[in-house]
Structure formats: C-alpha cells, structure tokens
Coordinates of C-alpha atoms and ligand atoms in Angstrom, one line a residue:
M135 CA 104.8 368.1 -0.6
Q136 CA 101.6 366.5 -2.3
T137 CA 100.3 363.4 -1.2
F138 CA 97.9 361.3 -3.0
K139 CA 96.0 357.7 -2.6
A140 CA 97.6 354.7 -4.0
L141 CA 97.1 350.8 -3.8
M142 CA 100.5 349.8 -2.5
A143 CA 101.4 346.2 -2.8
R144 CA 104.2 345.2 0.0
K145 CA 106.0 342.2 0.4
T146 CA 105.0 340.1 3.4
E147 CA 106.5 337.0 4.9
D148 CA 103.9 334.8 3.3
G149 CA 103.5 336.6 -0.1
F150 CA 102.4 340.1 -0.2
D151 CA 99.6 342.6 1.0
A152 CA 97.8 345.4 -1.2
K153 CA 96.3 348.2 0.8
W154 CA 95.1 351.8 -0.1
E155 CA 97.6 354.3 1.5
N156 CA 98.5 357.8 1.4
I157 CA 101.5 358.3 -0.6
S158 CA 103.9 361.4 -1.0
E159 CA 105.1 362.4 -4.2
D160 CA 108.8 361.9 -3.4
E161 CA 107.8 358.0 -3.3
L162 CA 107.2 357.9 -6.8
M163 CA 110.0 356.5 -9.3
D164 CA 112.1 358.2 -11.7
G165 CA 110.3 359.9 -14.8
D166 CA 110.0 363.1 -16.6
V167 CA 106.3 363.4 -16.7
T168 CA 104.1 363.4 -13.6
V169 CA 100.2 362.8 -14.5
R170 CA 97.2 363.3 -12.5
I171 CA 95.2 360.1 -13.3
S172 CA 91.5 360.1 -14.0
H173 CA 90.7 356.5 -15.0
T174 CA 92.5 353.1 -15.0
T175 CA 91.3 349.8 -15.9
L176 CA 91.8 345.8 -15.1
N177 CA 93.3 343.7 -17.5
Y178 CA 94.1 339.9 -17.2
K179 CA 97.8 340.8 -16.5
D180 CA 96.4 342.9 -13.4
G181 CA 94.5 340.1 -12.3
L182 CA 97.3 337.8 -12.1
A183 CA 99.6 340.7 -10.2
L184 CA 96.7 341.4 -7.8
T185 CA 96.0 337.8 -6.8
G186 CA 99.8 336.6 -6.8
N187 CA 98.8 333.8 -9.3
A188 CA 101.9 334.9 -11.6
P189 CA 105.0 336.8 -10.5
I190 CA 103.9 339.9 -12.5
I191 CA 105.4 342.3 -9.9
R192 CA 109.0 342.3 -10.1
R193 CA 110.0 345.2 -7.5
W194 CA 108.7 345.9 -4.1
P195 CA 106.6 347.8 -2.9
L196 CA 104.8 348.6 -6.0
I197 CA 101.6 350.2 -7.2
P198 CA 100.1 347.7 -9.5
G199 CA 98.1 348.7 -12.7
I200 CA 99.6 348.4 -16.1
D201 CA 97.4 351.2 -18.0
F202 CA 96.3 354.9 -16.9
T203 CA 94.9 357.9 -18.5
G204 CA 95.1 361.3 -17.2
T205 CA 96.6 364.9 -17.5
V206 CA 100.2 366.1 -17.4
E207 CA 100.7 368.1 -14.1
A208 CA 104.5 368.6 -14.8
S209 CA 107.0 367.4 -17.7
S210 CA 110.4 367.9 -18.5
H211 CA 109.8 365.8 -21.7
P212 CA 109.9 367.8 -25.1
D213 CA 106.8 366.0 -26.3
F214 CA 104.5 366.7 -23.1
A215 CA 103.3 370.0 -21.4
K216 CA 101.1 370.4 -18.5
G217 CA 97.5 370.1 -19.2
D218 CA 98.1 367.2 -22.2
D219 CA 96.0 364.3 -22.1
V220 CA 97.8 361.4 -22.1
I221 CA 97.5 357.2 -22.2
L222 CA 99.9 354.7 -20.9
N223 CA 99.8 351.1 -21.7
G224 CA 102.4 348.6 -20.5
W225 CA 106.1 349.3 -20.6
G226 CA 106.5 347.4 -17.3
V227 CA 104.3 349.8 -15.5
G228 CA 102.4 347.7 -12.8
E229 CA 105.2 345.2 -12.9
G230 CA 108.7 347.0 -12.1
H231 CA 107.7 350.7 -12.1
H232 CA 104.5 352.2 -10.0
G233 CA 101.1 351.8 -12.1
G234 CA 97.9 353.2 -12.5
Y235 CA 96.0 352.3 -9.3
A236 CA 97.0 355.5 -7.9
E237 CA 95.8 359.3 -8.2
V238 CA 99.2 360.4 -9.4
A239 CA 102.0 358.5 -11.5
R240 CA 105.4 359.6 -12.6
V241 CA 106.8 357.9 -15.9
S242 CA 109.0 358.3 -18.8
G243 CA 107.3 360.6 -21.6
D244 CA 108.8 358.1 -24.0
W245 CA 106.1 355.6 -22.7
L246 CA 103.2 358.0 -23.2
V247 CA 100.9 358.6 -26.1
K248 CA 98.6 361.5 -26.6
R249 CA 94.7 360.8 -26.0
P250 CA 93.2 360.5 -29.7
P251 CA 90.6 363.2 -29.6
A252 CA 88.0 360.7 -30.9
F253 CA 87.8 359.1 -27.5
T254 CA 87.2 360.3 -23.8
P255 CA 89.4 359.5 -21.0
A256 CA 87.0 356.8 -20.1
E257 CA 86.8 355.4 -23.3
T258 CA 90.6 355.2 -23.7
M259 CA 90.4 352.8 -20.3
A260 CA 87.8 350.9 -21.6
I261 CA 89.7 350.0 -24.3
G262 CA 93.0 349.7 -22.4
T263 CA 95.8 346.9 -22.9
A264 CA 93.2 344.7 -23.8
G265 CA 91.7 346.7 -26.6
Y266 CA 94.6 348.2 -27.9
T267 CA 96.3 344.5 -28.3
A268 CA 93.0 343.7 -30.0
M269 CA 94.0 346.2 -32.6
L270 CA 97.8 345.0 -32.9
C271 CA 96.4 341.7 -33.7
V272 CA 94.0 343.1 -36.5
L273 CA 97.3 345.0 -37.7
A274 CA 99.1 341.8 -37.7
L275 CA 96.5 339.9 -39.7
E276 CA 96.3 342.7 -42.3
A277 CA 100.1 343.0 -42.4
N278 CA 100.0 339.4 -43.7
G279 CA 97.5 339.8 -46.2
A280 CA 93.9 339.2 -44.4
T281 CA 91.0 340.7 -46.4
P282 CA 87.1 340.1 -45.6
E283 CA 86.9 338.4 -48.8
K284 CA 89.3 335.6 -47.9
G285 CA 86.9 333.8 -45.3
P286 CA 86.0 334.0 -41.7
I287 CA 88.1 335.2 -38.8
L288 CA 88.1 333.0 -35.5
V289 CA 88.3 335.2 -32.1
T290 CA 88.9 333.1 -29.2
G291 CA 88.3 334.2 -25.5
A292 CA 85.5 336.1 -27.1
S293 CA 83.5 337.4 -24.2
G294 CA 86.9 338.7 -22.6
G295 CA 88.4 342.1 -23.1
V296 CA 90.8 341.3 -26.1
G297 CA 88.0 339.1 -27.6
S298 CA 85.3 341.6 -27.3
V299 CA 87.3 344.4 -29.1
A300 CA 88.7 342.2 -31.6
I301 CA 85.3 341.2 -32.7
S302 CA 83.7 344.7 -32.8
V303 CA 86.9 346.0 -34.8
L304 CA 86.9 342.8 -37.3
A305 CA 83.0 343.2 -37.9
K306 CA 83.2 346.7 -38.6
L307 CA 85.9 346.1 -41.1
G308 CA 83.6 343.9 -42.8
Y309 CA 84.8 340.6 -41.8
N310 CA 82.7 337.6 -41.2
V311 CA 83.7 336.7 -37.4
T312 CA 83.2 333.6 -35.6
A313 CA 83.4 334.1 -31.9
A314 CA 84.5 331.0 -29.6
T315 CA 83.7 331.2 -26.0
G316 CA 83.1 329.0 -22.9
R317 CA 80.0 331.2 -22.2
L318 CA 77.3 330.4 -24.6
G319 CA 75.0 332.4 -22.4
E320 CA 76.5 335.3 -23.9
T321 CA 76.1 334.7 -27.6
D322 CA 73.2 337.6 -27.9
F323 CA 76.0 339.9 -26.6
L324 CA 78.5 338.4 -28.7
K325 CA 76.3 338.9 -31.8
S326 CA 75.5 342.4 -30.8
L327 CA 79.0 343.1 -31.1
G328 CA 79.1 341.8 -34.7
A329 CA 79.9 338.0 -34.3
A330 CA 78.3 336.1 -37.4
D331 CA 78.7 332.7 -35.4
V332 CA 79.2 331.7 -32.0
I333 CA 81.0 328.5 -31.1
D334 CA 81.6 326.6 -27.9
R335 CA 85.4 327.1 -27.2
A336 CA 85.3 323.2 -26.1
E337 CA 85.2 322.4 -29.8
L338 CA 88.8 324.0 -30.1
A339 CA 90.2 322.4 -26.9
E340 CA 89.7 318.9 -28.7
R341 CA 92.9 317.6 -30.3
A342 CA 92.8 318.4 -34.0
R343 CA 94.8 316.2 -36.8
P344 CA 98.0 317.8 -37.8
L345 CA 96.1 319.4 -40.6
D346 CA 92.3 319.3 -40.1
K347 CA 89.5 320.6 -42.1
E348 CA 90.2 324.2 -43.0
R349 CA 87.8 326.5 -41.3
W350 CA 89.3 330.0 -40.7
A351 CA 91.1 332.6 -43.1
G352 CA 92.6 334.0 -39.9
A353 CA 92.4 334.0 -36.2
V354 CA 92.9 336.3 -33.0
D355 CA 93.8 333.8 -30.2
V356 CA 94.1 334.9 -26.5
A357 CA 94.0 331.1 -25.2
G358 CA 97.5 329.6 -26.4
S359 CA 98.0 325.9 -25.5
G360 CA 95.7 323.1 -26.9
T361 CA 93.2 325.9 -28.3
L362 CA 96.0 327.5 -30.4
A363 CA 97.2 324.1 -31.9
H364 CA 93.7 323.3 -32.9
V365 CA 93.5 326.8 -34.4
L366 CA 96.6 326.3 -36.4
A367 CA 95.7 323.0 -37.8
T368 CA 92.3 324.3 -38.9
T369 CA 93.6 327.6 -40.7
K370 CA 93.1 327.6 -44.2
Y371 CA 95.9 327.9 -46.7
G372 CA 97.7 330.8 -46.5
G373 CA 95.9 332.0 -43.4
T374 CA 97.4 334.2 -40.4
V375 CA 96.8 333.5 -36.4
A376 CA 97.7 336.3 -34.3
A377 CA 98.7 335.1 -31.0
C378 CA 98.6 337.2 -27.9
G379 CA 97.5 335.2 -25.0
L380 CA 97.8 332.2 -22.5
A381 CA 94.1 332.1 -20.9
H382 CA 94.1 328.6 -21.8
G383 CA 97.7 327.8 -21.3
M384 CA 101.4 328.8 -21.9
D385 CA 102.3 325.4 -23.4
L386 CA 102.0 324.8 -27.5
K387 CA 102.2 321.3 -28.7
T388 CA 101.7 321.4 -32.5
T389 CA 103.3 320.1 -35.6
V390 CA 105.2 322.2 -38.5
M391 CA 102.4 321.0 -41.0
P392 CA 100.1 323.9 -41.1
F393 CA 103.3 326.2 -41.5
I394 CA 105.1 324.0 -44.2
L395 CA 102.0 322.6 -46.1
R396 CA 99.3 325.4 -45.6
N397 CA 101.7 328.3 -45.6
V398 CA 99.9 329.5 -42.2
T399 CA 101.8 332.2 -40.4
L400 CA 101.8 332.5 -36.6
A401 CA 102.3 336.3 -35.8
G402 CA 103.2 336.8 -32.2
V403 CA 101.8 340.0 -30.6
D404 CA 103.2 341.9 -27.8
S405 CA 101.8 345.0 -26.5
V406 CA 104.1 345.7 -23.6
M407 CA 107.4 346.8 -25.2
A408 CA 105.6 347.8 -28.6
L409 CA 107.4 350.6 -30.3
K410 CA 105.7 354.0 -29.8
E411 CA 105.1 354.3 -33.7
K412 CA 103.1 351.1 -33.6
R413 CA 101.1 352.3 -30.5
V414 CA 100.3 355.5 -32.2
A415 CA 99.1 353.4 -35.5
A416 CA 97.2 351.3 -33.2
W417 CA 95.4 354.0 -31.4
T418 CA 94.7 355.8 -34.6
R419 CA 93.2 352.7 -36.1
L420 CA 90.8 352.5 -33.3
A421 CA 89.9 356.1 -33.4
A422 CA 88.8 355.1 -36.9
D423 CA 87.6 351.4 -36.7
L424 CA 86.1 350.8 -33.3
D425 CA 82.5 351.6 -33.0
R426 CA 82.0 353.7 -29.8
G427 CA 78.4 352.6 -29.1
K428 CA 79.8 348.9 -29.2
L429 CA 82.6 349.9 -27.0
A430 CA 80.0 351.0 -24.5
E431 CA 77.9 348.0 -24.8
L432 CA 81.1 345.9 -23.6
T433 CA 82.3 348.1 -20.8
V434 CA 81.1 348.6 -17.1
T435 CA 82.3 351.4 -14.8
K436 CA 83.3 350.9 -11.2
P437 CA 85.2 353.0 -8.8
V438 CA 88.9 352.1 -8.7
E439 CA 88.4 350.5 -5.1
A440 CA 86.5 347.5 -6.6
V441 CA 89.8 346.4 -8.4
Q442 CA 90.6 344.0 -5.4
D443 CA 87.3 342.2 -5.7
L444 CA 87.4 342.0 -9.5
A445 CA 90.8 340.7 -9.9
P446 CA 90.0 336.9 -9.1
K447 CA 86.8 337.3 -11.2
I448 CA 88.8 338.2 -14.3
L449 CA 91.1 335.3 -13.9
A450 CA 88.0 333.0 -13.4
G451 CA 86.7 334.4 -16.6
Q452 CA 83.6 336.0 -15.0
V453 CA 84.2 339.5 -16.1
R454 CA 82.7 340.3 -19.7
G455 CA 84.3 342.7 -21.9
R456 CA 85.9 345.5 -20.0
V457 CA 85.9 347.4 -16.8
V458 CA 86.7 351.2 -16.7
L459 CA 87.9 351.8 -13.0
E460 CA 87.2 355.8 -12.2
V461 CA 90.1 357.3 -9.9
S462 CA 89.0 361.0 -9.6
Ligands
LIG132 P1 90.0 338.4 -20.1 O1 89.9 337.6 -18.6 O2 89.1 339.3 -20.3 O3 89.7 337.3 -21.2 C1 90.2 336.0 -21.3 C2 89.0 335.1 -22.0 O4 89.8 334.0 -22.3 C3 88.0 334.8 -21.0 O5 87.1 335.6 -20.8 C4 87.4 333.5 -21.7 O6 86.5 333.9 -22.7 C5 88.6 332.6 -22.3 N1 89.2 331.9 -21.7 C6 89.3 331.7 -20.4 N2 89.9 330.5 -20.1 C7 90.1 330.0 -21.2 C8 90.4 328.5 -21.5 N3 90.6 327.7 -20.7 N4 90.5 328.2 -22.9 C9 90.1 329.1 -23.6 N5 89.5 330.2 -23.6 C10 89.4 330.6 -22.2 O7 91.5 338.7 -20.7 P2 92.1 339.5 -21.8 O8 91.2 339.6 -23.0 O9 92.4 340.8 -21.2 O10 93.4 338.8 -22.3 C11 93.3 337.6 -22.8 C12 94.7 336.8 -22.8 O11 95.5 337.8 -23.6 C13 95.6 336.8 -21.5 O12 96.0 335.7 -21.5 C14 96.4 338.0 -21.2 O13 97.4 337.8 -20.7 C15 96.8 338.1 -22.8 N6 97.3 339.4 -23.4 C16 98.5 339.6 -23.8 C17 98.8 340.9 -24.2 C18 100.2 340.8 -24.8 O14 100.8 342.0 -25.1 N7 100.4 339.9 -25.5 C19 98.2 342.1 -23.8 C20 96.8 342.1 -23.4 C21 96.5 340.5 -22.9 P3 85.3 333.2 -22.9 O15 84.6 333.1 -21.6 O16 84.4 333.8 -23.9 O17 85.5 331.6 -23.3

C-alpha cells in the first residue's frame, strides 16, 4: 500500500492540531480519481481553516487545502485517464473532504477540470481559487453589461489574491481600474499590475449617504460590510458590483436606494459550488485574458511546509498577491 505525506488536522480537547504525517492510501476518502499533487496554494479560506478563526473544517480528521493541481494516477471516471493534468478548486475539498496539503488526493472526477495548456501547473496554483474567483467576478460584470467605455471599475482588497488578479485581468481587457488598498506602500506594485488609480481603503470604510457621489461603473468587492455598503452607494447608474468576500466583515447594512433609484446590480459570486461549465469558462478566459508576466509579478513560491506559518499572515493582510506551494 502506497504511503504519502499529508498535513492532517485532528481534533483535540481544546481545538485541533495539524501535523505532517505519513498517510496510507486507504485513509483517503471516496472518489473515482486519484491525483499525484504537484502544487497547491494558500487562500484566505485556508488561512481561516488552519488558524481555526472560522469553522471551515467540518469533518475530522481532515487534510486542509481547498486547491490543488497534479497528474492523474488512477481513474474510473469517464472524463479522466492516468497521466491527465488536472486542477481542483473548492467543492468542499479542504472543508469536508481531504484536500490539497498532501502528496496524493482522491476526489470525484466531477470536481476536476483539465489544466488549460496555456498554464504550467505552478501557474494554475498562482491563480488558485482566488484568481478563478476574480475571473468569475469579471464574468459577472460582463454578464450585466460592463464595458470599458462605461467608466472606472473599483477593486477592493487590491493587494490580496482576488484583488491583484482582478486588477490584472480588468486592465488587460482595457478597463480603467481603481485599486482600493490598506497598503498604500504597494501603490507601485498595484500600478504595475495595471491600476490607473490607487486609493486608501479607509475612504470606503466611511459611512456614505444612501446615494452618494457616483464614482464607479462597476466593482469587484472582496470586503463586504461597510466597504460594500459604501461601494453600492457610490456606484454609477446601471453599474454592477460583484461581491465575493468578507475581508472587512460579513454584515451588510445598506439601503435599497442604489437598487431602486440607480438600477445598481449586486451580483453574488460563489466559486465553491460553481457549475463545471462556469469553471471551464472562467479558466478558458483566464488563459486568454490574464497576462502571465503579471501573474509572475504577483506570485511567490514556497515549499508546502511553509503553509502553517503563512496562514495567520494571510488573515492579517500581510500576504501580497498569491502564494504557490510546491508539493513535489
Ligand atoms: P487575501 O487575504 O489575499 O486578500 C484580502 C485583502 O482584503 C487583503 O489583502 C486586504 O487588501 C483586504 N482587506 C483586509 N482587511 C480588510 C478590511 N478590514 N477592509 C477592507 N479590505 C480589507 O484574500 P483573497 O483575496 O484570497 O480573498 C478575499 C476575500 O474573498 C476573502 O474574504 C475570501 O474569503 C473571499 N473569497 C470568496 C470566494 C467565493 O467563492 N465567494 C473565493 C475566494 C475568496 P489590502 O491590503 O490591499 O487592503
């Protein structure tokens, strides 16, 4: 029986403990595709899981890690064969099913997408759930009629994973992008990704009038809470706000005024349970519309063993862009 290395989180009396262990294949959960993992990554949700700051892990013991890429070792799924290069994002992996902080994973083939040939395995994890969610946000803006001619697009949490990929994609598509950040020291970095303007996120945390000065034709918001309320109140007539995150908070105290008097659309974006066709569409568009040079600029690479040190840092807003974690 094959054994492999995995970060296993086990419940303890006062919480849980996560340690690297040697696991045997029969400890993996059900699935019709076994994948040899080459790279994984760190997302905000992984930070929450590994620090225990939110109850992300729903089954014990569990291997965390919501994303991975690798090569199929064995498959009884009709769409995948030994040797295929695949990507997994979400589907409750790293939450209720063993995840990506391991050398081997076994999952349902229905959850996998084939790696677009435009990207190396490491690049798919530089994108990861954060980058694929950024693309889902861009698709939501486009589905609601956004075009570069209509005006600037605001991206909140600009120095983070979703934000930095969203800026890169929107700028390549010709949008005038305003980046909102708490790290004004990253202004040059954000401009190098394509932001035309960089503003202090404190501006957006201030309470706005129900209908305040119209500033953005659209927005990608990773913050929620008072930030999202402010963004809605300052979005131009007919604009769309794609909301995917809660980095500021999960509450939302707003009024209906932006919706009923400015025809503003609030588009919710979920990556975890998104249908396969939507995932494939997002990855196809990433291959076309994400500049690989910009992706390299916003990525750092570390060994997977660094993940536990990085987890509290991502929650503290100290991780810039994206982190690729090398597994083998
Ligand atoms: P990161 O930690 O990489 O980035 C989050 C960024 O948010 C920070 O870097 C910081 O950017 C900004 N931020 C932090 N605190 C605040 C605050 N109080 N107010 C405003 N902005 C703040 O995380 P990700 O980009 O990976 O994820 C961002 C959010 O999106 C998270 O809430 C995550 O859970 C969510 N998400 C949701 C998904 C979905 O399917 N709906 C999928 C992926 C992520 P800066 O320093 O530039 O201000």
